PDB file of C-alpha atoms and ligand atoms in Angstrom:
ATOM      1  CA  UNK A 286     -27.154  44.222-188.076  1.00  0.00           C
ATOM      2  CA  UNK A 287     -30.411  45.635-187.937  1.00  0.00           C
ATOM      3  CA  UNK A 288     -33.401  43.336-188.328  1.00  0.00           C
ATOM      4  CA  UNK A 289     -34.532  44.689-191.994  1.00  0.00           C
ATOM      5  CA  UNK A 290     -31.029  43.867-192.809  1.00  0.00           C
ATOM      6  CA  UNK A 291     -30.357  40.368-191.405  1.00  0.00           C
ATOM      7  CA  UNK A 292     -34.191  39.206-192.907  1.00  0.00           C
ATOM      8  CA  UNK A 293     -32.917  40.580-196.139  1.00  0.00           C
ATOM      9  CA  UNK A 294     -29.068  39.028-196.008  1.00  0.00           C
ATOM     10  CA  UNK A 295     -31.106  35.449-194.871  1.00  0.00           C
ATOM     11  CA  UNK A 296     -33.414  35.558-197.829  1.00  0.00           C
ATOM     12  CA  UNK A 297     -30.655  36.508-200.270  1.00  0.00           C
ATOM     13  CA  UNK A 298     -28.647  33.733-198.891  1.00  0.00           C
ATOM     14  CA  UNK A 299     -32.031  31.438-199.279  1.00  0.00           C
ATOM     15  CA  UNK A 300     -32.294  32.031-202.679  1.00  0.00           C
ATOM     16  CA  UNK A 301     -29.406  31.324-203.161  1.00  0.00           C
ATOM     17  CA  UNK A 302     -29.925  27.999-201.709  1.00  0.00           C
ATOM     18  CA  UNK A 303     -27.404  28.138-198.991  1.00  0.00           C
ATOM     19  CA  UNK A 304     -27.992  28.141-195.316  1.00  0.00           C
ATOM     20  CA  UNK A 305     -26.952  30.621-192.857  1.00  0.00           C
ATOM     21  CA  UNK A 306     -25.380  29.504-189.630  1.00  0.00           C
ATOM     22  CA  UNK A 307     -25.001  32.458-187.490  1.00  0.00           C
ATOM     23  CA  UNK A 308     -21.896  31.807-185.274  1.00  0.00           C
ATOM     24  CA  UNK A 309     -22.706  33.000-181.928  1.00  0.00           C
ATOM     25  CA  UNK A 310     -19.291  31.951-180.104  1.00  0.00           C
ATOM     26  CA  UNK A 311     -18.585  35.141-177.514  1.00  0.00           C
ATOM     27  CA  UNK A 312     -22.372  36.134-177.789  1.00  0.00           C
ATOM     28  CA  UNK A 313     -24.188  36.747-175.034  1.00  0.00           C
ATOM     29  CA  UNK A 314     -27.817  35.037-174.390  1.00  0.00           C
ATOM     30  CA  UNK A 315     -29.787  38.350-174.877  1.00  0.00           C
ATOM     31  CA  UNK A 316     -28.100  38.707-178.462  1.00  0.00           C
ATOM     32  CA  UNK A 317     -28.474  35.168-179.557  1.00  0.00           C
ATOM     33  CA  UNK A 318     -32.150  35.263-178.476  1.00  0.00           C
ATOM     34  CA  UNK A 319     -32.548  38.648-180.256  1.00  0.00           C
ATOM     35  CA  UNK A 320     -31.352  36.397-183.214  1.00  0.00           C
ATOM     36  CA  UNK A 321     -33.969  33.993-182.574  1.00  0.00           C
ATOM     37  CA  UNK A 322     -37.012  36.177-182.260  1.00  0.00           C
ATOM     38  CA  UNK A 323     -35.738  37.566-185.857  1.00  0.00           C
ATOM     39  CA  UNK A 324     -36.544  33.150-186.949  1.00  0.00           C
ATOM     40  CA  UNK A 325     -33.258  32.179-186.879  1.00  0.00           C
ATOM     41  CA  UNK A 326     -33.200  28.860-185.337  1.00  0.00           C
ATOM     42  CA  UNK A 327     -28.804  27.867-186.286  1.00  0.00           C
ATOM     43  CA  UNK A 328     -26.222  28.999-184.117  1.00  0.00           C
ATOM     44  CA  UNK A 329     -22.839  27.582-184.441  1.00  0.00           C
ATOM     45  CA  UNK A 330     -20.299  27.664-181.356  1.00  0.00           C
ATOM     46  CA  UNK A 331     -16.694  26.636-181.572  1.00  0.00           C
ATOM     47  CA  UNK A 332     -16.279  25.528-177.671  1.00  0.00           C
ATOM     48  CA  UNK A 333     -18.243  22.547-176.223  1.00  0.00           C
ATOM     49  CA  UNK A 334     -18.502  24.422-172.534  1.00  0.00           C
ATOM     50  CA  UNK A 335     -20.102  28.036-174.026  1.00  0.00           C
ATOM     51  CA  UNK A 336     -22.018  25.704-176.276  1.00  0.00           C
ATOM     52  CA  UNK A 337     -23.605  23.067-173.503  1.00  0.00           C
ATOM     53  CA  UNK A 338     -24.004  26.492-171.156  1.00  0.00           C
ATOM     54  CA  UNK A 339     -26.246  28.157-174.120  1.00  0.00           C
ATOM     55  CA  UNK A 340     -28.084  24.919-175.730  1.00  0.00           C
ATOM     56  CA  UNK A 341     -29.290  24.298-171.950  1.00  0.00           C
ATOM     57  CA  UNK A 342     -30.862  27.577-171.448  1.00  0.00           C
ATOM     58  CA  UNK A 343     -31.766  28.866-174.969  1.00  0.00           C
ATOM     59  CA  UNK A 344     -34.839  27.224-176.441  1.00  0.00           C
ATOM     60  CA  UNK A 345     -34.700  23.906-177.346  1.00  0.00           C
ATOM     61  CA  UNK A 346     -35.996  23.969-181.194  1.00  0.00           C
ATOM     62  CA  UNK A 347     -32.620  25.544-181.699  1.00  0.00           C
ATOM     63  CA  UNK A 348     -30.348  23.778-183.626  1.00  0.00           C
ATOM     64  CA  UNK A 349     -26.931  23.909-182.800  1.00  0.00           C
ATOM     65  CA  UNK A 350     -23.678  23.449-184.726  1.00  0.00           C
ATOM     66  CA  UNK A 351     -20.184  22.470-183.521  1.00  0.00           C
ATOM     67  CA  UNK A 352     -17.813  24.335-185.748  1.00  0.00           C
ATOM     68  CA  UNK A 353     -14.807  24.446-183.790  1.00  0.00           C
ATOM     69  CA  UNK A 354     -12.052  21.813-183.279  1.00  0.00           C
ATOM     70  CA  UNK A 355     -13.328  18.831-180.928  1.00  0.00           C
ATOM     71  CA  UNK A 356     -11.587  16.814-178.660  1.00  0.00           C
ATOM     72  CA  UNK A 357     -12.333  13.468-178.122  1.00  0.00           C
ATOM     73  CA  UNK A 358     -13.568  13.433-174.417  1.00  0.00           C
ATOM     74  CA  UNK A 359     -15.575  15.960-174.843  1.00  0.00           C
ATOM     75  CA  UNK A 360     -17.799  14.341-177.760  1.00  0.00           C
ATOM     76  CA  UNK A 361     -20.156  13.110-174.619  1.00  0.00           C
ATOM     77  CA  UNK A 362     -21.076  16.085-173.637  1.00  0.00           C
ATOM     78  CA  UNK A 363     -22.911  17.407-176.661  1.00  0.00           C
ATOM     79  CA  UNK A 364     -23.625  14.178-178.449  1.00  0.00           C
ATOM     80  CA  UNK A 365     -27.181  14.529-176.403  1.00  0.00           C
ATOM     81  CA  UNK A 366     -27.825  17.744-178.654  1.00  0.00           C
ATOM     82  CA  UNK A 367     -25.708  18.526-181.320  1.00  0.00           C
ATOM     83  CA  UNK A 368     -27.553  18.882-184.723  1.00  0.00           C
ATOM     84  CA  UNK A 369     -24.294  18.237-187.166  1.00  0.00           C
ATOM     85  CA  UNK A 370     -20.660  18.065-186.466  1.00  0.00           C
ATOM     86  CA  UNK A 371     -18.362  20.338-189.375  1.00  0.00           C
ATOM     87  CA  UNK A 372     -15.382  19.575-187.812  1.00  0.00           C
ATOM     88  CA  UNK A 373     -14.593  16.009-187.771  1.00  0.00           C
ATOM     89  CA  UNK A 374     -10.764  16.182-188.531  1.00  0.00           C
ATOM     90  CA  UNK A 375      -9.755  12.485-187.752  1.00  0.00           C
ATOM     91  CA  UNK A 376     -10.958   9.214-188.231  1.00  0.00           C
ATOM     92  CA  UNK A 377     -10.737   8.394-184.258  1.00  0.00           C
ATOM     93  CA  UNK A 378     -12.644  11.585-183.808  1.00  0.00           C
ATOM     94  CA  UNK A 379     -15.287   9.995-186.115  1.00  0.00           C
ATOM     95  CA  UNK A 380     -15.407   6.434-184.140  1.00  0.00           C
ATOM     96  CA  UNK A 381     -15.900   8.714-180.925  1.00  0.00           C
ATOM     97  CA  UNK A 382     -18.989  10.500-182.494  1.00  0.00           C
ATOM     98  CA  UNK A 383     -20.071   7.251-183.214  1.00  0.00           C
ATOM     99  CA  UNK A 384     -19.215   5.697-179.577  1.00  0.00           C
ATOM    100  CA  UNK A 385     -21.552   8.404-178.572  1.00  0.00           C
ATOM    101  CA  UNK A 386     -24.337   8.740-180.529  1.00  0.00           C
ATOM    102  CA  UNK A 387     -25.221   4.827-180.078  1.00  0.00           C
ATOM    103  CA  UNK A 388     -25.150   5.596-176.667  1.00  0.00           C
ATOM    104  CA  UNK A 389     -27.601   8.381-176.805  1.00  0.00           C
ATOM    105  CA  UNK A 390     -29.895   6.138-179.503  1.00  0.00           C
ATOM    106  CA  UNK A 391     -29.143   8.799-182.523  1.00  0.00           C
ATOM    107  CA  UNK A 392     -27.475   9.637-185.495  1.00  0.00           C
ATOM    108  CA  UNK A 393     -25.731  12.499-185.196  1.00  0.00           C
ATOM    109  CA  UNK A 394     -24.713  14.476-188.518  1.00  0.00           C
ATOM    110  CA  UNK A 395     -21.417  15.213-189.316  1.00  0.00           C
ATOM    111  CA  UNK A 396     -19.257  17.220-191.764  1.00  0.00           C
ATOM    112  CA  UNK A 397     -15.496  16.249-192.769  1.00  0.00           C
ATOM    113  CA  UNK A 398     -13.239  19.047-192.043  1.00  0.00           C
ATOM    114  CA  UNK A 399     -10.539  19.585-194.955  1.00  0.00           C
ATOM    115  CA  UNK A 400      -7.163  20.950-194.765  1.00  0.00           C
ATOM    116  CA  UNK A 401      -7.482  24.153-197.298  1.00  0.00           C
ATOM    117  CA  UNK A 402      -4.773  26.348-195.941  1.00  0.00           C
ATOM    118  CA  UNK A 403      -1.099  25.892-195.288  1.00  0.00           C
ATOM    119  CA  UNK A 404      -1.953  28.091-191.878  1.00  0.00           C
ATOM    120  CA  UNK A 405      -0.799  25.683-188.721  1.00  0.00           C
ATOM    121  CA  UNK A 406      -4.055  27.401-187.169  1.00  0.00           C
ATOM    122  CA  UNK A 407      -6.542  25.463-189.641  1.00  0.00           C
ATOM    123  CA  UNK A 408      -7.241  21.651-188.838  1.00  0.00           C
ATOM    124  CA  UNK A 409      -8.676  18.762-191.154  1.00  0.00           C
ATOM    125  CA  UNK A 410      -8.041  15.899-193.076  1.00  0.00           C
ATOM    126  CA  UNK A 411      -5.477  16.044-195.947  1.00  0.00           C
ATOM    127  CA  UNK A 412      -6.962  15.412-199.147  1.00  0.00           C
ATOM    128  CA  UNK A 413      -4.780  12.344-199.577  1.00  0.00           C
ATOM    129  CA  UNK A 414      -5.637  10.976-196.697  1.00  0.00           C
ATOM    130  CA  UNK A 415      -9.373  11.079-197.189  1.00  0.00           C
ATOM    131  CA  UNK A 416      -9.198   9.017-200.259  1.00  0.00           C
ATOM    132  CA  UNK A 417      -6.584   7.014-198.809  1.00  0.00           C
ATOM    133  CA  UNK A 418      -8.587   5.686-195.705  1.00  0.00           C
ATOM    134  CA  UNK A 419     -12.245   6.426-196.826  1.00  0.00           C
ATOM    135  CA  UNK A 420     -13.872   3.672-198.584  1.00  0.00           C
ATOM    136  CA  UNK A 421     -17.813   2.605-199.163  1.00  0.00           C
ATOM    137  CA  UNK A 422     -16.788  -0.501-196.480  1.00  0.00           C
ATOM    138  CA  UNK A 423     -15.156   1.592-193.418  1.00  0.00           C
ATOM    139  CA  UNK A 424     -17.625   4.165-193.824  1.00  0.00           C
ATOM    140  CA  UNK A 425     -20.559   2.071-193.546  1.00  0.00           C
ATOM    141  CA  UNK A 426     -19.189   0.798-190.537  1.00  0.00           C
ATOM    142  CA  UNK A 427     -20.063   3.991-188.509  1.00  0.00           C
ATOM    143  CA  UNK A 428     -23.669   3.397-188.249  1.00  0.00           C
ATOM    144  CA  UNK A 429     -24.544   6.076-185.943  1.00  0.00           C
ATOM    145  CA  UNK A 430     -22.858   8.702-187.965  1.00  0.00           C
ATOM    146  CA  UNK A 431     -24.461  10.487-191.129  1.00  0.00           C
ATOM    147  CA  UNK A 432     -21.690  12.205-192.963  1.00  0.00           C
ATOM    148  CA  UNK A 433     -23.297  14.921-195.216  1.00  0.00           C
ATOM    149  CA  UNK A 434     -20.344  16.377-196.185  1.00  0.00           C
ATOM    150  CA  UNK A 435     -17.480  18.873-195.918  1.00  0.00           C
ATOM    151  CA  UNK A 436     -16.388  21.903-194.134  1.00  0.00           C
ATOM    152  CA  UNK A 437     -13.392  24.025-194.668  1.00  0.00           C
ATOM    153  CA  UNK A 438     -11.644  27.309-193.873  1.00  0.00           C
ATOM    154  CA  UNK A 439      -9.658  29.056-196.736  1.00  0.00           C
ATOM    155  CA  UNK A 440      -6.692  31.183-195.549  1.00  0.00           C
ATOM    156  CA  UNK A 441      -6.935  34.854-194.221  1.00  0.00           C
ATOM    157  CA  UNK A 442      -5.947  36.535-197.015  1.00  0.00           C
ATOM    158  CA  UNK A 443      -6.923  39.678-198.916  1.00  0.00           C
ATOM    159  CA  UNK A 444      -5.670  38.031-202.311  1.00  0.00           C
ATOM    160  CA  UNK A 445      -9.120  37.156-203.603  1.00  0.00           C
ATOM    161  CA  UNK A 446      -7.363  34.140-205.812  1.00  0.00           C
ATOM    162  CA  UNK A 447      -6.316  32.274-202.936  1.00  0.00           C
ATOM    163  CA  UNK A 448      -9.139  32.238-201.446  1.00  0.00           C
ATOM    164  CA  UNK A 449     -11.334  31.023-204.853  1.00  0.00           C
ATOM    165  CA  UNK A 450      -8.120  28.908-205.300  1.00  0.00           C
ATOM    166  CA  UNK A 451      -9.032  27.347-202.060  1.00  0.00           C
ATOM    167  CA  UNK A 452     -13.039  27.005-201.952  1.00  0.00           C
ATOM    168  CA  UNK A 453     -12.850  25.402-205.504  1.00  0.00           C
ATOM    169  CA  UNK A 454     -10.565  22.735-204.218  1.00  0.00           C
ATOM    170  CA  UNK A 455     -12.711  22.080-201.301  1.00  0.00           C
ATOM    171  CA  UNK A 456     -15.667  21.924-203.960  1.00  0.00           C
ATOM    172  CA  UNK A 457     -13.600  19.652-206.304  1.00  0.00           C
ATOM    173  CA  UNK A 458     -13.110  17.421-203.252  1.00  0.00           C
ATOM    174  CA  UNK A 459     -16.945  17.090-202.560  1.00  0.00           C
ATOM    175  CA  UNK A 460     -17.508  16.197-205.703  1.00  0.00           C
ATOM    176  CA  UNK A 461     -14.744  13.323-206.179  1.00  0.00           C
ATOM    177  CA  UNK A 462     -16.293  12.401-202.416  1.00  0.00           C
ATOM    178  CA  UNK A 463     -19.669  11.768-203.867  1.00  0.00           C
ATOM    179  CA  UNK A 464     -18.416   9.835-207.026  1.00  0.00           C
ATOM    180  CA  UNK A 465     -16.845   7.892-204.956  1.00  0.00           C
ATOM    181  CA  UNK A 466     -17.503   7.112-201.687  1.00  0.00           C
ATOM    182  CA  UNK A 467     -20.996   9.173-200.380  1.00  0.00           C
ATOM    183  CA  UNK A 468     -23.555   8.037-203.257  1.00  0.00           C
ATOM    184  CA  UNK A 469     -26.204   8.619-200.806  1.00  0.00           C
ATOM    185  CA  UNK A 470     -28.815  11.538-201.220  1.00  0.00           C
ATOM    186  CA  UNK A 471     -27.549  12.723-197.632  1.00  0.00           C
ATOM    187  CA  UNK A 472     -24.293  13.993-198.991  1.00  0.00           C
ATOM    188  CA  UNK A 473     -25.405  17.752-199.802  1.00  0.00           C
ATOM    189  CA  UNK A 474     -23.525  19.972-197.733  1.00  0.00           C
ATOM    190  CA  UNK A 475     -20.246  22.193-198.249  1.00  0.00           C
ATOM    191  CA  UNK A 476     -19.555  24.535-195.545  1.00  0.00           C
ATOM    192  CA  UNK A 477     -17.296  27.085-196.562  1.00  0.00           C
ATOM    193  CA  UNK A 478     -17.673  30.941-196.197  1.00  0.00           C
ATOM    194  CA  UNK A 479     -17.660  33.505-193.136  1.00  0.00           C
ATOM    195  CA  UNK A 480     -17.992  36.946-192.866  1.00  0.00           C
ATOM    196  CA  UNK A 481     -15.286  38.206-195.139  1.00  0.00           C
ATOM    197  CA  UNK A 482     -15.578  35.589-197.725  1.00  0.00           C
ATOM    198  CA  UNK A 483     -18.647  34.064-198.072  1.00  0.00           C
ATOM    199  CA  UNK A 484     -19.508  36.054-201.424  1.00  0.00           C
ATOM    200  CA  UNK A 485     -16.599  34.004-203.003  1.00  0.00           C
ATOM    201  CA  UNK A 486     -17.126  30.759-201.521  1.00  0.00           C
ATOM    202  CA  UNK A 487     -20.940  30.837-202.492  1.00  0.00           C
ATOM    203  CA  UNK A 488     -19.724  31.876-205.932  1.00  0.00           C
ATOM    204  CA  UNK A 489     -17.408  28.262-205.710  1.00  0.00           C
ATOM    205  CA  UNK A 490     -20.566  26.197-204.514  1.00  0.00           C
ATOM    206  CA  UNK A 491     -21.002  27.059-200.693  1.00  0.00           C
ATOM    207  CA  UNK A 492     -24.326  25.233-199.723  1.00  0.00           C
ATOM    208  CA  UNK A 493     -23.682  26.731-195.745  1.00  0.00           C
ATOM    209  CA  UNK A 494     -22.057  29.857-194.436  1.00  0.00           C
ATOM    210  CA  UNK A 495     -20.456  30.642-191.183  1.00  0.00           C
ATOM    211  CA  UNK A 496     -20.943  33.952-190.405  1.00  0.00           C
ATOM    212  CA  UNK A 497     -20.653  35.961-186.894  1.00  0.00           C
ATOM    213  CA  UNK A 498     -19.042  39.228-186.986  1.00  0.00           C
ATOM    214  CA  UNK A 499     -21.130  40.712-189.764  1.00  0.00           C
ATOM    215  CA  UNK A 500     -24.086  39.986-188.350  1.00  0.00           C
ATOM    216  CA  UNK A 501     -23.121  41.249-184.741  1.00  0.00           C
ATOM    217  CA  UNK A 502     -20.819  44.299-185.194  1.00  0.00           C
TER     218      UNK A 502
HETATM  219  C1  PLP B 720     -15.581  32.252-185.699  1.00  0.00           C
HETATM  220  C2  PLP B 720     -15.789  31.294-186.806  1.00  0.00           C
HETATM  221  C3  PLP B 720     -16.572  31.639-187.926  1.00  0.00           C
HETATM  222  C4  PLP B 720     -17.207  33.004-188.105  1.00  0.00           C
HETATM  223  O1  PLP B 720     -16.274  33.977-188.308  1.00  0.00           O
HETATM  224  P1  PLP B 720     -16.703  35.492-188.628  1.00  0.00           P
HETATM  225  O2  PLP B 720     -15.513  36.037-189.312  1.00  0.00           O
HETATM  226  O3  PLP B 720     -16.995  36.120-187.308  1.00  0.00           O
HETATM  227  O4  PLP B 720     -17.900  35.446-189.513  1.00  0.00           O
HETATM  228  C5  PLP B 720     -16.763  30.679-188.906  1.00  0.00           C
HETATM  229  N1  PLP B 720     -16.202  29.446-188.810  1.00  0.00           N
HETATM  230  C6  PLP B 720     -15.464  29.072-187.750  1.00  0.00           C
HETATM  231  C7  PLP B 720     -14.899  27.701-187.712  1.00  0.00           C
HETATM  232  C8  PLP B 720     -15.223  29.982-186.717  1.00  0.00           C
HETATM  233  O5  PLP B 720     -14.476  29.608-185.675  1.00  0.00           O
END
């Protein structure tokens, strides 16, 4: 993307009310700090390696985003950092995150992940299981963790009702999460949308795209 283009795709997205987290996983320094001079300030990465490598020599009011799946040993290494979690995907994930930031004297935001897709690729809680094992009690026992709400990845399709099929239910989800469980002011976000389908995911309630390929090819 030009820069005319990507200022006018962020303030579309703006007023829109949704944030833009430009997924820089595979990008090299020069184009993520091309990114940066432009004022964008979120970068999401999906590896904790490429991401520690890039938050240590990229300027440090960046804020970056985990988006890919985490494994548990490897929470340490960016719980220093990290500005929100969307892929928490199990509840022992979520006591790790919390191991980690008391450690480091933080909260450190987080985002449950939710299984949209049938596709073995896409990771996350089951719906069932979230209502199952969340409750106001066992949630407020992670003190060092702010959840602020979901994150999910509809299927790769080009049937455009599976994929509304999918964001609404991941919408429908927040919503029954909030009632419920997440009362709190803090519980805002749904991520949900990347390059080809964030129009239809904002049009479900997307509050925070993923996007990488538009914006760098
Ligand atoms: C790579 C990735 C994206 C961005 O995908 P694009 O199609 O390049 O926009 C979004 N979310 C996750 C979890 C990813 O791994």
């Amino acid at each position: 993307m030009k820069q005319q283009t990507f200022l006018s795709f962020k303030k579309n997205l703006k007023n829109q009310r949704v944030t833009l987290v430009v997924v820089s996983k595979k990008r090299t320094l020069s184009q993520i700090k091309q990114l940066y001079s432009w004022g964008q300030k979120i970068f999401g990465e999906n590896r904790v390696q490429e991401l520690c490598l890039k938050q240590s020599q990229l300027p440090s009011d960046i804020e970056w985003h985990m988006i890919g799946t985490l494994q548990k040993n490897k929470v340490k290494y960016i719980a220093p950092f990290i500005s929100l979690i969307h892929s928490v995907d199990s509840f022992r994930l979520l006591e790790e995150i919390n191991k980690q930031a008391e450690k480091n004297n933080r909260v450190i935001p987080c985002l449950l992940q939710v299984k949209l897709s049938p596709e073995k690729s896409k990771h996350g809680f089951e719906e069932k299981e979230l209502f199952s094992h969340l409750c106001k009690e066992n949630v407020s026992a992670f003190a060092s963790v702010s959840i602020q709400g979901v994150m999910g990845m509809a299927s790769f399709s080009d049937d455009e009702h599976v994929i509304k099929a999918e964001c609404a239910q991941l919408k429908n989800i927040f919503e029954k999460l909030k009632k419920k469980i997440f009362k709190s002011s803090n519980f805002t976000s749904i991520s949900m949308g990347m390059s080809g389908d964030y129009r239809l995911a904002i049009e479900e309630g997307s509050t925070m795209v993923r996007i990488g390929s538009l914006i760098f090819e």
